[in-house]
Amino acid sequence: SQQGEEDPQALSIQEGENATMNCSYKTSINNLQWYRQNSGRGLVHLILIRSNEREKHSGRLRVTLDTSKKSSSLLITASRAADTASYFCATDSYIGGGADGLTFGKGTHLIIQP
Amino acid sequence: DTAVSQTPKYLVTQMGNDKSIKCEQNLGHDTMYWYKQDSKKFLKIMFSYNNKELIINETVPNRFSPKSPDKAHLNLHINSLELGDSAVYFCASRRDRAANTEAFFGQGTRLTVV
């Protein structure tokens, strides 16, 4: 079953505005990660937040994690046209006794209007 | 200098053919993966390898056979291609099976079966 579910599925905002995307998951996690995928490209890691952390910042990115609600949010401040991409949350699965592959949500497609 | 490289980038082939996708990482990582991304951008893990050993096979048809000649390479061979195999296939690597590490993705191979 799918671990992460992002919402909204699509988001269109004006350049300079803030963009917020949410992710919910179902099982206990060790960490939650966010990735960006530009059109026709591979995924690029943005930020990792551990299960014992509540908030993390990286440049214009802010990630929160609420393990009691099994949810996370990604905030991009002062958006730019170059932020147009799909954003995925991902959690670690432990099948073979280690972190054996990230389970991804369906993604949020973010469009920044110039 | 590309960290995770996969070839070819595009692959168009007829039903019933056999094809291979190659992947190499120059990061010195122990763990490599194959993911399949469908037309709705949903990413699903197919295989996980650690130090050339198969860790996870996520109920992938046995027409798909991964091969890891060394820990820097994880190739994917697909026999008797079907229309439903059309997707983008991503190779990825991580430092090891420990949690709290990011994954590095290749640029993807867009497979179209006609």
mmCIF file of C-alpha atoms in Angstrom, chain A residues 35-92:
data_model
loop_
_atom_site.group_PDB
_atom_site.id
_atom_site.type_symbol
_atom_site.label_atom_id
_atom_site.label_comp_id
_atom_site.label_asym_id
_atom_site.label_seq_id
_atom_site.Cartn_x
_atom_site.Cartn_y
_atom_site.Cartn_z
ATOM 1 C CA TYR A 35 12.240 15.230 -3.184
ATOM 2 C CA ARG A 36 11.764 17.462 -6.205
ATOM 3 C CA GLN A 37 11.344 16.245 -9.754
ATOM 4 C CA ASN A 38 11.627 18.657 -12.646
ATOM 5 C CA SER A 39 9.866 17.670 -15.838
ATOM 6 C CA GLY A 40 11.683 14.859 -17.604
ATOM 7 C CA ARG A 41 14.359 14.573 -14.940
ATOM 8 C CA GLY A 42 15.244 12.393 -11.994
ATOM 9 C CA LEU A 43 14.378 13.104 -8.387
ATOM 10 C CA VAL A 44 16.544 15.407 -6.335
ATOM 11 C CA HIS A 45 16.704 15.202 -2.571
ATOM 12 C CA LEU A 46 15.603 18.370 -0.774
ATOM 13 C CA ILE A 47 15.479 17.699 2.925
ATOM 14 C CA LEU A 48 15.312 14.888 5.478
ATOM 15 C CA ILE A 49 13.589 15.177 8.817
ATOM 16 C CA ARG A 50 14.048 12.527 11.491
ATOM 17 C CA SER A 51 11.182 11.177 13.507
ATOM 18 C CA ASN A 52 12.415 12.951 16.654
ATOM 19 C CA GLU A 53 12.496 16.342 14.917
ATOM 20 C CA ARG A 54 9.514 18.639 14.560
ATOM 21 C CA GLU A 55 10.821 21.257 12.175
ATOM 22 C CA LYS A 56 13.742 21.700 9.848
ATOM 23 C CA HIS A 57 14.889 24.517 7.585
ATOM 24 C CA SER A 58 17.034 24.594 4.483
ATOM 25 C CA GLY A 59 17.247 27.880 2.624
ATOM 26 C CA ARG A 60 13.719 28.762 1.492
ATOM 27 C CA LEU A 61 12.408 25.359 2.555
ATOM 28 C CA ARG A 62 10.734 24.590 5.850
ATOM 29 C CA VAL A 63 9.585 21.111 6.727
ATOM 30 C CA THR A 64 7.467 20.140 9.699
ATOM 31 C CA LEU A 65 6.719 16.682 11.011
ATOM 32 C CA ASP A 66 3.898 15.634 13.302
ATOM 33 C CA THR A 67 4.338 11.965 14.130
ATOM 34 C CA SER A 68 1.161 11.893 16.224
ATOM 35 C CA LYS A 69 -0.842 12.828 13.128
ATOM 36 C CA LYS A 70 1.488 10.978 10.777
ATOM 37 C CA SER A 71 1.832 14.057 8.628
ATOM 38 C CA SER A 72 4.434 16.424 7.269
ATOM 39 C CA SER A 73 4.365 19.703 5.414
ATOM 40 C CA LEU A 74 6.787 21.359 3.039
ATOM 41 C CA LEU A 75 6.739 25.139 2.813
ATOM 42 C CA ILE A 76 8.573 26.948 0.026
ATOM 43 C CA THR A 77 8.822 30.647 0.741
ATOM 44 C CA ALA A 78 9.164 33.430 -1.830
ATOM 45 C CA SER A 79 8.552 31.041 -4.709
ATOM 46 C CA ARG A 80 10.375 31.409 -8.018
ATOM 47 C CA ALA A 81 9.573 30.192 -11.503
ATOM 48 C CA ALA A 82 12.395 27.665 -11.129
ATOM 49 C CA ASP A 83 10.477 26.011 -8.262
ATOM 50 C CA THR A 84 7.968 24.680 -10.797
ATOM 51 C CA ALA A 85 8.243 20.917 -10.377
ATOM 52 C CA SER A 86 6.632 17.906 -8.751
ATOM 53 C CA TYR A 87 7.332 17.405 -5.067
ATOM 54 C CA PHE A 88 7.254 14.013 -3.381
ATOM 55 C CA CYS A 89 7.440 12.934 0.205
ATOM 56 C CA ALA A 90 9.071 9.602 0.932
ATOM 57 C CA THR A 91 9.481 7.344 3.935
ATOM 58 C CA ASP A 92 11.838 4.502 4.633
#
